[in-house]
Amino acid sequence: MASFQTPKSAKYSLNNSINSPSILKKFGKQTLNNAPGRRVCFDLFNNLKLLLVNYDSNNKDDLIEYNNLICDIRDLATEINDNELIKLLRDARNCVNILNENLTLFVKVILILKWMNRSDDVVKEYRLFLLNVCTAYSYHTQFAMEQLVACFSHVDSAACDRVNGMPSQEEERGFLNVHATLEALLKAIPLAKDLLIPILKKKFPYKTNSSYSHLHYIHNLLYIIEYEPSLRKNILSLIINKLVEIDVHIPKDELDRLETNINFDIEDIFSMDIDDGGCIRVGPYKAEEENFSNTLDICLKRIFIYMKTVCHNSNGSLLWDSTKLFYHDLLSIFESEILPTYNSSHIQYVIYYLLSFKTTLAENFSNWLLKKCCDVSSPSTLRQAAAGYLASFLCRAPFITYNVLKNTLFEISTWCNEYINSVDKSVKVVDEELLRWHAVFYSMCQALFYIISFRHQDLMDNKKRRAFRHLRFMENLNLSNIVTCRLSPLRLCCSKVVDRFAHITKMYQLTYCYVVMDGHIRVTDQSIKDEWLYSYFPFDPYVLPQSKNMIIPDLYRDIDSIKSCKKEERYINQIPSSLSENMDISPSMVLSPSPAKTDWLGQFAYGNNAQILF
């Protein structure tokens, strides 16, 4: 064995390096044993057990010899063949009974060996060593599990047979070896299950890592659920939490690029962005944005496939009991991770896709959102978010039945009218405090206006047998009381929604909003209101290209399919915009560019982006 020479003054640093895991890491070509490129035959370690038994950390010679052993295993483990590695693992396993805390570094250097894609014999020996050492000394279990979990994000740069980013055949073989080892460890040490979720969270790829590393990691996390089903909710919650973080970092410009299906705007490319070979150089920020969107895209597709597999049998029939359990898990995750999230673009489609499996689920979700809106014990911001989700879901989901739509609309209007009857007489001035105290009311009114504007063709079926009954239902919503109340929802809700609602209600002679709108001082800064609408109506068109076909067109109601005719659009453009000043209103509200919006944090903020609604 090669010698490890140290200067006389290096005793203290050497002791520190032995006690620290940093010695397990390589430092370029010049490694800690100062012998780069040398070849070690592991037959020289015939006296491995004797070396470990006689090791005394207080003896300098023992310390140097032990350190050389660690460095040799670390530096040359990838170069030795399978037979040598099997012998090393077997010798290490024969030493398990002496691998106490003083020899932790030796245990760690064995556990970090690259083994998952080696021969079956290597895999077997590694697994036996890991199980033996963890069952004999429980304090090695956490590090062993961390090394197993770290393998889940492995991406082989040489793999060329991936399909849609999924692991190649060889990568999958390695992952299955890791899962077999992890499953055996969890069976041998049941308490190790308590360590697994924190380790999965710790080893989750950082959001800027490659798309493939995220996909492989999530793919393996979903596989863990197969042999540890009790961890499903925790694992799904972790996945959703990390994807939410990626989702909110995708800027609107990147979503617009995906929606228009272009890679670059030629006008935005300067000559300095093109290299000598005529290739476009992409800036680091642009590349990061595209990495975020691609990561979210392929990971959502993997989750959709997993959900369909869990809830259906091989014949495609729905497994109702499994679906109900999955729905309750996902609803809890939605409430804790997705609902409080501001400005997410696609992660909410995870629960949307599940709800499409059966109308009963969609009805239950609608009722749950409605209860959340009316729950006075919930934070105001969550109630507003629930109102936006409810309106957007009822309008976009084609699997919502007419009865669910009608009943929910009636409940919203009833709540709004009761709210008006309880507080309207106390309203004197329209100011910031009015919006602050009644933010939930305005969100509910906006949801009501949005649903009627979007689904008016379904609500007002013009067939003679149903026309009168549908008209009577719409009249019972008492919309006139809502639009004429002192709380002035037509002034404070989004202009696009209000204008569309005014036109629809006039067309069906349900109420006449223009008199009220002309009598109010309305805020006309569209960018602020459109940003508010974007925040509260989350099921905007799905634009991620690889997973898009699982949502659109079968599970999504596109706005183009319900657009009004050109005559109606021209009529909307002719809506009077003259404003009178006969209303008692706070001067600060008149001078402000728009009504303040209450974001998820309950603070007043102003948006920057405009979103086209109709």
Coordinates of C-alpha atoms in Angstrom, one line a residue:
M1 CA 0.0 0.0 0.0
A2 CA 1.4 3.4 -0.8
S3 CA 2.5 5.7 2.0
F4 CA 0.7 8.8 3.0
Q5 CA 3.3 11.4 3.9
T6 CA 2.4 14.5 5.9
P7 CA 4.5 17.5 7.1
K8 CA 5.3 17.7 10.7
S9 CA 3.0 20.6 11.3
A10 CA 0.0 18.9 9.6
K11 CA -1.1 16.6 12.5
Y12 CA -4.0 18.8 13.5
S13 CA -5.4 19.2 9.9
L14 CA -5.0 15.5 9.3
N15 CA -7.0 14.6 12.3
N16 CA -9.7 17.0 11.1
S17 CA -9.8 15.5 7.7
I18 CA -10.2 12.0 9.1
N19 CA -13.1 13.1 11.2
S20 CA -14.8 15.0 8.4
P21 CA -16.6 13.5 5.4
S22 CA -14.7 15.9 3.1
I23 CA -12.0 13.3 2.7
L24 CA -14.6 11.3 0.8
K25 CA -14.6 13.9 -1.9
K26 CA -12.0 14.2 -4.7
F27 CA -10.1 17.4 -5.1
G28 CA -9.2 17.4 -8.8
K29 CA -6.5 15.1 -10.1
Q30 CA -4.2 15.5 -7.1
T31 CA -5.9 13.5 -4.4
L32 CA -5.2 13.4 -0.7
N33 CA -2.9 10.4 -1.0
N34 CA -0.6 12.4 -3.3
A35 CA -0.4 9.5 -5.7
P36 CA -2.4 10.5 -8.8
G37 CA -3.0 7.9 -11.5
R38 CA -1.5 4.9 -9.6
R39 CA -3.0 1.5 -9.9
V40 CA -3.9 -0.4 -6.7
C41 CA -4.6 -4.1 -6.7
F42 CA -7.1 -4.8 -4.0
D43 CA -5.5 -8.1 -3.3
L44 CA -3.0 -6.1 -1.2
F45 CA -5.9 -5.7 1.3
N46 CA -5.8 -9.3 2.4
N47 CA -5.1 -8.0 5.9
L48 CA -8.1 -5.5 5.8
K49 CA -9.7 -6.9 8.9
L50 CA -6.4 -6.9 10.8
L51 CA -5.8 -3.2 9.8
L52 CA -9.2 -2.2 11.0
V53 CA -9.0 -4.2 14.3
N54 CA -5.7 -2.7 15.2
Y55 CA -6.6 0.8 14.1
D56 CA -5.9 3.4 16.8
S57 CA -7.0 6.9 16.0
N58 CA -4.4 8.3 18.5
N59 CA -1.6 6.5 16.8
K60 CA -0.1 8.6 13.9
D61 CA 1.1 5.6 11.9
D62 CA -2.3 3.8 12.2
L63 CA -3.9 7.1 11.2
I64 CA -1.8 7.5 8.1
E65 CA -2.4 3.8 7.0
Y66 CA -6.1 4.1 7.6
N67 CA -6.3 7.3 5.7
N68 CA -4.4 5.8 2.8
L69 CA -7.0 3.0 2.7
I70 CA -9.9 5.4 2.6
C71 CA -8.2 7.4 -0.2
D72 CA -7.4 4.3 -2.3
I73 CA -11.0 3.1 -2.1
R74 CA -12.3 6.5 -2.9
D75 CA -10.0 7.3 -5.8
L76 CA -9.9 3.9 -7.5
A77 CA -13.3 2.4 -6.9
T78 CA -14.5 3.3 -10.4
E79 CA -11.4 1.8 -12.1
I80 CA -11.4 -1.7 -10.5
N81 CA -13.3 -4.5 -12.2
D82 CA -16.3 -6.3 -10.8
N83 CA -14.3 -9.2 -9.3
E84 CA -12.0 -6.8 -7.3
L85 CA -15.0 -4.8 -6.1
I86 CA -16.9 -8.0 -5.1
K87 CA -13.8 -9.0 -3.0
L88 CA -13.6 -5.6 -1.4
L89 CA -17.3 -5.7 -0.5
R90 CA -17.1 -9.2 0.8
D91 CA -14.0 -8.4 2.9
A92 CA -15.8 -5.3 4.3
R93 CA -18.9 -7.4 5.1
N94 CA -16.7 -9.8 7.1
C95 CA -15.6 -6.9 9.2
V96 CA -19.1 -5.7 10.1
N97 CA -18.8 -6.8 13.7
I98 CA -16.0 -4.3 14.3
L99 CA -17.4 -1.3 12.3
N100 CA -18.2 0.9 15.2
E101 CA -18.3 4.7 15.3
N102 CA -14.5 4.9 15.1
L103 CA -14.6 3.4 11.7
T104 CA -17.5 5.4 10.4
L105 CA -15.3 6.9 7.6
F106 CA -14.6 3.4 6.2
V107 CA -18.3 2.5 6.2
K108 CA -19.1 5.7 4.4
V109 CA -16.4 5.2 1.7
I110 CA -17.8 1.8 1.0
L111 CA -21.4 3.1 0.8
I112 CA -20.5 5.8 -1.7
L113 CA -19.2 3.3 -4.2
K114 CA -20.9 3.3 -7.6
W115 CA -22.7 0.0 -7.8
M116 CA -26.2 0.4 -9.1
N117 CA -25.3 -0.4 -12.8
R118 CA -22.6 -3.0 -12.0
S119 CA -23.1 -6.8 -12.4
D120 CA -25.7 -8.6 -10.4
D121 CA -23.0 -10.1 -8.1
V122 CA -21.7 -6.6 -7.2
V123 CA -25.2 -5.4 -6.5
K124 CA -25.8 -8.4 -4.3
E125 CA -22.6 -7.9 -2.3
Y126 CA -23.3 -4.2 -1.8
R127 CA -26.8 -4.9 -0.7
L128 CA -25.7 -7.5 1.8
F129 CA -23.0 -5.1 3.2
L130 CA -25.4 -2.2 3.6
L131 CA -28.1 -4.4 5.3
N132 CA -25.6 -6.0 7.7
V133 CA -23.9 -2.8 8.7
C134 CA -27.2 -0.9 9.2
T135 CA -28.9 -3.7 11.2
A136 CA -25.7 -4.0 13.4
Y137 CA -25.2 -0.3 13.9
S138 CA -28.3 1.9 13.5
Y139 CA -26.3 5.1 13.4
H140 CA -25.1 4.2 9.8
T141 CA -28.7 3.9 8.5
Q142 CA -29.3 7.6 7.7
F143 CA -26.1 7.9 5.6
A144 CA -26.9 4.7 3.8
M145 CA -30.4 5.8 2.9
E146 CA -29.0 9.2 1.7
Q147 CA -26.7 7.4 -0.7
L148 CA -29.6 5.3 -2.0
V149 CA -31.9 8.2 -2.5
A150 CA -29.1 10.2 -4.2
C151 CA -29.1 7.6 -6.9
F152 CA -32.6 8.5 -7.9
S153 CA -31.6 11.7 -9.8
H154 CA -28.8 9.9 -11.7
V155 CA -28.7 10.8 -15.4
D156 CA -26.4 8.8 -17.7
S157 CA -25.0 11.3 -20.2
A158 CA -24.2 8.4 -22.6
A159 CA -27.8 7.1 -22.7
C160 CA -29.4 7.5 -26.1
D161 CA -32.6 5.4 -25.8
R162 CA -34.7 7.6 -23.6
V163 CA -38.3 8.2 -24.6
N164 CA -39.8 11.5 -23.6
G165 CA -37.0 11.9 -21.1
M166 CA -37.9 8.7 -19.2
P167 CA -35.0 6.6 -17.9
S168 CA -33.3 4.4 -20.5
Q169 CA -33.3 0.7 -20.1
E170 CA -29.9 0.6 -18.4
E171 CA -30.8 3.5 -16.1
E172 CA -34.0 1.8 -15.2
R173 CA -32.1 -1.4 -14.3
G174 CA -29.9 0.6 -11.9
F175 CA -33.0 2.3 -10.3
L176 CA -34.6 -1.0 -9.7
N177 CA -31.5 -2.3 -8.0
V178 CA -31.6 0.8 -5.7
H179 CA -35.3 0.3 -5.0
A180 CA -34.8 -3.4 -4.1
T181 CA -32.1 -2.4 -1.7
L182 CA -34.1 0.4 -0.1
E183 CA -37.2 -1.8 0.2
A184 CA -35.1 -4.5 1.9
L185 CA -33.6 -1.9 4.3
L186 CA -37.1 -0.6 5.2
K187 CA -38.3 -4.1 6.0
A188 CA -35.2 -4.9 8.0
I189 CA -35.4 -1.6 10.0
P190 CA -39.1 -0.5 10.2
L191 CA -38.1 2.7 12.0
A192 CA -36.1 3.8 9.0
K193 CA -39.3 4.8 7.4
D194 CA -39.4 7.9 9.6
L195 CA -36.1 9.0 8.1
L196 CA -37.1 8.5 4.5
I197 CA -39.3 11.6 3.9
P198 CA -36.8 14.1 5.3
I199 CA -34.1 12.4 3.2
L200 CA -36.3 12.6 0.0
K201 CA -36.8 16.3 0.6
K202 CA -33.0 16.9 1.3
K203 CA -32.0 15.1 -1.9
F204 CA -34.6 16.5 -4.2
P205 CA -32.9 18.2 -7.2
Y206 CA -32.5 22.0 -7.0
K207 CA -34.9 23.8 -9.3
T208 CA -32.2 24.9 -11.7
N209 CA -31.0 21.3 -12.2
S210 CA -31.6 19.5 -15.5
S211 CA -35.1 18.5 -16.5
Y212 CA -34.0 14.8 -16.7
S213 CA -32.7 14.8 -13.2
H214 CA -36.1 16.1 -11.9
L215 CA -38.0 13.6 -14.0
H216 CA -35.9 10.7 -12.9
Y217 CA -36.2 11.7 -9.3
I218 CA -40.0 12.1 -9.4
H219 CA -40.3 8.8 -11.4
N220 CA -38.4 7.0 -8.6
L221 CA -40.4 8.7 -5.8
L222 CA -43.6 7.5 -7.4
Y223 CA -42.1 4.0 -7.5
I224 CA -41.5 4.1 -3.8
I225 CA -45.2 4.4 -3.3
E226 CA -45.6 0.9 -4.7
Y227 CA -43.8 -0.8 -1.8
E228 CA -44.5 1.9 0.8
P229 CA -48.1 3.0 0.1
S230 CA -48.5 4.6 3.5
L231 CA -46.1 7.3 2.4
R232 CA -48.1 8.2 -0.7
K233 CA -49.6 11.4 0.7
N234 CA -46.2 12.7 2.0
I235 CA -44.4 11.8 -1.2
L236 CA -47.1 13.5 -3.4
S237 CA -47.0 16.6 -1.2
L238 CA -43.2 16.8 -1.6
I239 CA -43.5 16.5 -5.4
I240 CA -46.2 19.1 -5.6
N241 CA -44.3 21.5 -3.3
K242 CA -41.2 21.3 -5.4
L243 CA -43.1 21.7 -8.7
V244 CA -45.0 24.7 -7.3
E245 CA -41.6 26.3 -6.7
I246 CA -40.6 25.7 -10.3
D247 CA -44.0 26.8 -11.7
V248 CA -44.0 30.2 -10.0
H249 CA -40.5 30.9 -11.5
I250 CA -41.7 30.6 -15.1
P251 CA -42.2 34.2 -16.3
K252 CA -45.2 35.2 -18.4
D253 CA -42.9 35.8 -21.4
E254 CA -42.0 32.1 -21.5
L255 CA -45.6 31.1 -21.3
D256 CA -46.4 33.4 -24.1
R257 CA -43.6 31.8 -26.2
L258 CA -45.0 28.4 -25.5
E259 CA -48.5 29.5 -26.4
T260 CA -47.5 30.9 -29.7
N261 CA -45.3 27.9 -30.3
I262 CA -42.2 29.8 -31.3
N263 CA -38.6 29.5 -30.1
F264 CA -37.4 33.0 -30.6
D265 CA -38.7 36.4 -31.8
I266 CA -36.4 37.3 -34.7
E267 CA -36.9 41.0 -34.0
D268 CA -35.4 40.4 -30.5
I269 CA -32.2 38.8 -31.8
F270 CA -29.3 41.3 -32.1
S271 CA -26.3 40.6 -34.2
M272 CA -24.3 40.1 -31.0
D273 CA -26.6 37.2 -30.2
I274 CA -25.4 35.2 -33.2
D275 CA -22.0 33.6 -33.2
D276 CA -19.6 33.2 -36.2
G277 CA -21.3 30.0 -37.3
G278 CA -24.7 31.6 -37.5
C279 CA -26.1 29.9 -34.4
I280 CA -28.2 31.8 -31.9
R281 CA -26.6 32.2 -28.4
V282 CA -29.2 31.9 -25.7
G283 CA -28.6 34.0 -22.6
P284 CA -28.4 32.3 -19.2
Y285 CA -31.7 33.7 -18.0
K286 CA -33.5 32.6 -21.1
A287 CA -32.0 29.1 -20.9
E288 CA -33.1 28.9 -17.2
E289 CA -36.7 29.9 -18.1
E290 CA -36.9 27.3 -20.8
N291 CA -35.4 24.7 -18.4
F292 CA -38.1 25.6 -15.8
S293 CA -40.9 25.2 -18.3
N294 CA -39.5 21.9 -19.8
T295 CA -39.0 20.5 -16.3
L296 CA -42.6 21.3 -15.3
D297 CA -43.9 19.9 -18.6
I298 CA -42.3 16.5 -18.5
C299 CA -42.8 16.1 -14.7
L300 CA -46.6 16.9 -15.0
K301 CA -46.9 14.4 -17.8
R302 CA -45.3 11.7 -15.6
I303 CA -47.7 12.6 -12.8
F304 CA -50.7 12.5 -15.1
I305 CA -49.7 9.0 -16.3
Y306 CA -49.2 7.9 -12.7
M307 CA -52.7 9.1 -11.7
K308 CA -54.3 7.4 -14.6
T309 CA -52.5 4.2 -13.7
V310 CA -53.5 4.3 -10.1
C311 CA -57.2 5.0 -10.8
H312 CA -57.8 2.6 -13.7
N313 CA -57.2 -1.0 -14.3
S314 CA -55.5 -2.5 -17.3
N315 CA -58.8 -2.4 -19.3
G316 CA -59.3 1.3 -18.7
S317 CA -62.1 0.9 -16.2
L318 CA -62.2 3.3 -13.2
L319 CA -61.2 1.8 -9.8
W320 CA -63.6 3.9 -7.7
D321 CA -62.3 2.9 -4.3
S322 CA -58.7 3.7 -5.2
T323 CA -59.8 6.9 -6.9
K324 CA -61.7 8.1 -3.8
L325 CA -58.7 7.6 -1.6
F326 CA -56.4 9.3 -4.1
Y327 CA -58.8 12.2 -4.4
H328 CA -58.8 12.8 -0.6
D329 CA -55.0 12.8 -0.5
L330 CA -54.7 15.1 -3.4
L331 CA -57.4 17.5 -2.1
S332 CA -55.5 17.8 1.2
I333 CA -52.3 18.6 -0.8
F334 CA -54.2 21.1 -3.0
E335 CA -55.4 22.9 0.1
S336 CA -51.9 23.1 1.7
E337 CA -49.7 23.6 -1.3
I338 CA -51.6 24.9 -4.4
L339 CA -54.5 27.0 -3.1
P340 CA -52.3 29.4 -1.1
T341 CA -49.8 29.8 -4.1
Y342 CA -49.9 33.1 -5.9
N343 CA -49.5 33.2 -9.7
S344 CA -49.0 29.5 -10.5
S345 CA -49.8 28.6 -14.1
H346 CA -50.0 24.8 -14.5
I347 CA -49.5 22.9 -11.3
Q348 CA -53.2 23.2 -10.4
Y349 CA -54.0 21.0 -13.4
V350 CA -52.9 18.0 -11.3
I351 CA -56.2 18.0 -9.4
Y352 CA -58.1 19.2 -12.5
Y353 CA -57.0 16.1 -14.4
L354 CA -58.1 13.8 -11.5
L355 CA -61.5 15.4 -11.4
S356 CA -62.1 14.6 -15.0
F357 CA -62.2 10.9 -14.1
K358 CA -65.8 11.1 -12.7
T359 CA -68.4 13.8 -12.5
T360 CA -68.9 13.0 -8.8
L361 CA -65.4 14.1 -8.1
A362 CA -66.0 17.4 -9.9
E363 CA -69.2 18.0 -8.0
N364 CA -67.5 17.3 -4.7
F365 CA -64.6 19.6 -5.5
S366 CA -67.0 22.4 -6.5
N367 CA -68.9 22.0 -3.2
W368 CA -65.6 22.0 -1.3
L369 CA -64.5 25.3 -2.9
L370 CA -67.9 26.9 -2.2
K371 CA -67.6 25.9 1.4
K372 CA -64.1 27.3 1.6
C373 CA -65.4 30.6 0.1
C374 CA -68.1 30.9 2.8
D375 CA -66.0 29.7 5.7
V376 CA -65.5 32.7 7.9
S377 CA -62.8 30.9 9.9
S378 CA -60.5 30.7 6.9
P379 CA -58.2 33.5 6.0
S380 CA -59.6 36.1 3.6
T381 CA -56.9 35.4 1.0
L382 CA -57.7 31.7 0.8
R383 CA -61.4 32.5 0.5
Q384 CA -60.7 34.8 -2.4
A385 CA -58.4 32.2 -4.0
A386 CA -61.2 29.6 -3.6
A387 CA -63.6 31.9 -5.4
G388 CA -61.3 32.3 -8.3
Y389 CA -60.7 28.5 -8.5
L390 CA -64.4 27.8 -8.3
A391 CA -65.3 30.2 -11.2
S392 CA -62.5 29.1 -13.4
F393 CA -63.2 25.4 -12.8
L394 CA -66.9 25.8 -13.5
C395 CA -66.2 27.6 -16.8
R396 CA -63.3 25.6 -18.1
A397 CA -64.2 22.0 -17.2
P398 CA -66.5 20.4 -19.8
F399 CA -67.2 17.5 -17.4
I400 CA -69.2 19.8 -15.1
T401 CA -72.9 18.9 -15.3
Y402 CA -75.5 21.6 -15.8
N403 CA -77.1 20.9 -12.4
V404 CA -73.8 21.5 -10.6
L405 CA -73.3 24.7 -12.6
K406 CA -76.8 25.9 -11.8
N407 CA -76.8 25.0 -8.1
T408 CA -73.3 26.5 -7.5
L409 CA -74.4 29.7 -9.3
F410 CA -77.5 30.0 -7.1
E411 CA -75.5 29.5 -3.9
I412 CA -73.0 32.2 -4.9
S413 CA -75.8 34.7 -5.7
T414 CA -77.6 33.8 -2.5
W415 CA -74.5 34.4 -0.5
C416 CA -73.9 37.8 -2.2
N417 CA -77.4 38.9 -1.7
E418 CA -77.4 37.9 2.0
Y419 CA -74.1 39.7 2.4
I420 CA -75.5 42.9 0.8
N421 CA -78.5 42.8 3.1
S422 CA -76.4 42.6 6.2
V423 CA -73.8 45.3 5.4
D424 CA -75.0 47.5 2.5
K425 CA -76.7 50.1 4.7
S426 CA -73.5 50.8 6.6
V427 CA -71.6 51.7 3.4
K428 CA -71.1 55.5 3.0
V429 CA -67.9 55.9 1.1
V430 CA -66.1 53.8 -1.5
D431 CA -62.4 53.8 -0.4
E432 CA -59.5 51.5 0.3
E433 CA -61.0 50.3 3.6
L434 CA -64.1 49.2 1.8
L435 CA -62.1 47.0 -0.5
R436 CA -60.0 45.7 2.4
W437 CA -62.9 44.7 4.6
H438 CA -65.1 43.3 1.8
A439 CA -62.5 41.7 -0.4
V440 CA -64.2 38.3 -0.2
F441 CA -67.5 39.8 -1.4
Y442 CA -65.9 41.4 -4.4
S443 CA -64.2 38.1 -5.3
M444 CA -67.5 36.3 -5.0
C445 CA -69.2 38.9 -7.2
Q446 CA -66.5 38.7 -9.8
A447 CA -66.8 34.9 -9.8
L448 CA -70.6 35.3 -10.3
F449 CA -70.1 37.8 -13.2
Y450 CA -67.4 35.6 -14.8
I451 CA -69.5 32.4 -14.7
I452 CA -72.5 34.1 -16.2
S453 CA -70.4 35.7 -18.9
F454 CA -68.6 32.5 -19.8
R455 CA -71.5 30.0 -19.5
H456 CA -74.4 32.2 -20.6
Q457 CA -75.2 29.9 -23.6
D458 CA -75.6 26.9 -21.3
L459 CA -77.5 28.9 -18.7
M460 CA -79.9 30.5 -21.2
D461 CA -80.7 27.6 -23.5
N462 CA -83.0 29.1 -26.2
K463 CA -85.0 25.9 -26.8
K464 CA -88.7 26.7 -26.3
R465 CA -89.2 24.0 -23.7
R466 CA -86.5 25.2 -21.5
A467 CA -86.2 28.9 -22.3
F468 CA -88.9 30.0 -19.8
R469 CA -87.5 27.8 -17.0
H470 CA -84.0 29.0 -17.5
L471 CA -85.1 32.6 -17.7
R472 CA -86.9 32.2 -14.4
F473 CA -83.8 30.7 -12.8
M474 CA -81.7 33.6 -13.9
E475 CA -84.2 36.1 -12.6
N476 CA -84.2 34.4 -9.2
L477 CA -80.5 35.2 -8.9
N478 CA -81.6 38.7 -8.1
L479 CA -78.7 40.2 -10.1
S480 CA -80.2 43.7 -10.0
N481 CA -79.8 43.8 -6.2
I482 CA -76.1 42.9 -6.5
V483 CA -75.2 45.4 -9.2
T484 CA -77.0 48.3 -7.7
C485 CA -75.8 47.9 -4.1
R486 CA -73.7 50.5 -2.3
L487 CA -70.7 48.2 -2.3
S488 CA -70.4 48.9 -6.0
P489 CA -69.0 45.6 -7.3
L490 CA -69.3 46.8 -10.9
R491 CA -66.7 49.5 -10.1
L492 CA -64.2 47.4 -8.2
C493 CA -64.3 44.1 -10.2
C494 CA -62.2 43.5 -13.4
S495 CA -63.3 45.8 -16.2
K496 CA -63.3 43.0 -18.9
V497 CA -65.5 40.8 -16.7
V498 CA -67.8 43.7 -15.9
D499 CA -68.2 44.9 -19.5
R500 CA -68.9 41.4 -20.7
F501 CA -71.4 40.7 -17.9
A502 CA -73.2 44.0 -18.6
H503 CA -73.6 43.1 -22.3
I504 CA -74.8 39.6 -21.6
T505 CA -77.3 40.6 -18.9
K506 CA -78.7 43.4 -21.2
M507 CA -78.9 40.9 -24.1
Y508 CA -81.1 38.6 -22.0
Q509 CA -82.8 41.5 -20.2
L510 CA -81.8 40.2 -16.8
T511 CA -80.6 43.6 -15.5
Y512 CA -79.3 46.8 -16.9
C513 CA -75.8 47.6 -15.7
Y514 CA -74.9 50.5 -17.9
V515 CA -76.9 53.0 -15.9
V516 CA -75.1 51.9 -12.7
M517 CA -71.8 51.9 -14.5
D518 CA -72.3 55.4 -15.9
G519 CA -73.2 56.6 -12.5
H520 CA -70.0 55.3 -10.9
I521 CA -66.5 56.5 -11.2
R522 CA -64.8 53.5 -12.7
V523 CA -61.1 52.8 -12.7
T524 CA -59.9 52.3 -16.3
D525 CA -56.3 51.0 -15.7
Q526 CA -56.8 47.6 -17.4
S527 CA -53.4 46.2 -16.6
I528 CA -54.1 46.2 -12.9
K529 CA -57.5 44.6 -13.2
D530 CA -56.4 42.1 -15.7
E531 CA -53.6 41.1 -13.4
W532 CA -56.1 40.6 -10.6
L533 CA -58.3 38.5 -12.9
Y534 CA -55.3 36.4 -13.9
S535 CA -54.5 35.8 -10.2
Y536 CA -58.0 34.7 -9.3
F537 CA -59.0 32.6 -12.3
P538 CA -56.2 30.1 -12.4
F539 CA -57.3 27.6 -15.2
D540 CA -55.9 29.6 -18.0
P541 CA -55.1 27.8 -21.3
Y542 CA -52.7 24.9 -20.9
V543 CA -49.6 25.7 -23.0
L544 CA -46.9 23.1 -22.0
P545 CA -46.3 21.2 -25.2
Q546 CA -45.5 17.7 -24.1
S547 CA -48.3 17.3 -21.5
K548 CA -50.8 19.5 -23.3
N549 CA -52.5 16.6 -25.2
M550 CA -53.6 15.1 -21.9
I551 CA -55.7 18.1 -21.1
I552 CA -56.6 19.8 -24.4
P553 CA -58.9 19.4 -26.2
D554 CA -61.0 16.7 -24.6
L555 CA -60.8 18.0 -21.0
Y556 CA -60.8 21.7 -21.5
R557 CA -63.4 24.3 -22.6
D558 CA -61.7 26.7 -24.9
I559 CA -62.9 30.2 -24.9
D560 CA -62.9 30.3 -28.7
S561 CA -65.7 27.9 -28.7
I562 CA -68.1 30.2 -26.8
K563 CA -67.0 33.6 -28.2
S564 CA -69.9 35.8 -29.2
C565 CA -70.5 36.7 -32.8
K566 CA -68.9 39.8 -34.4
K567 CA -72.0 41.8 -34.0
E568 CA -72.0 41.3 -30.2
E569 CA -68.3 42.1 -30.1
R570 CA -68.9 45.3 -31.9
Y571 CA -71.7 46.1 -29.5
I572 CA -69.3 45.6 -26.5
N573 CA -66.9 48.1 -28.1
Q574 CA -69.7 50.7 -28.3
I575 CA -70.4 50.6 -24.5
P576 CA -70.5 54.2 -23.2
S577 CA -67.4 55.1 -21.1
S578 CA -68.5 58.5 -19.9
L579 CA -68.1 59.0 -16.2
S580 CA -70.0 61.2 -13.9
E581 CA -68.9 62.5 -10.5
N582 CA -72.1 62.4 -8.5
M583 CA -71.0 59.6 -6.2
D584 CA -69.5 60.1 -2.8
I585 CA -66.0 58.6 -3.1
S586 CA -62.7 58.9 -1.4
P587 CA -60.3 61.3 -3.2
S588 CA -57.5 58.8 -2.9
M589 CA -59.5 56.2 -4.8
V590 CA -60.1 58.8 -7.6
L591 CA -56.4 59.6 -7.9
S592 CA -55.3 56.0 -7.7
P593 CA -54.6 54.3 -11.0
S594 CA -56.7 51.3 -10.1
P595 CA -58.4 49.7 -7.2
A596 CA -56.0 47.9 -5.0
K597 CA -55.9 44.2 -5.3
T598 CA -55.5 41.9 -2.4
D599 CA -52.9 39.3 -3.1
W600 CA -52.3 36.0 -1.3
L601 CA -50.6 37.8 1.5
G602 CA -53.5 40.1 2.1
Q603 CA -51.5 43.2 1.2
F604 CA -52.3 45.8 -1.3
A605 CA -50.2 45.4 -4.4
Y606 CA -50.2 46.4 -8.0
G607 CA -49.7 44.1 -10.9
N608 CA -47.8 44.6 -14.1
N609 CA -49.1 42.1 -16.6
A610 CA -52.3 42.2 -18.7
Q611 CA -54.2 39.0 -19.5
I612 CA -56.7 38.8 -22.3
L613 CA -59.9 37.3 -21.2
F614 CA -62.3 37.6 -24.1

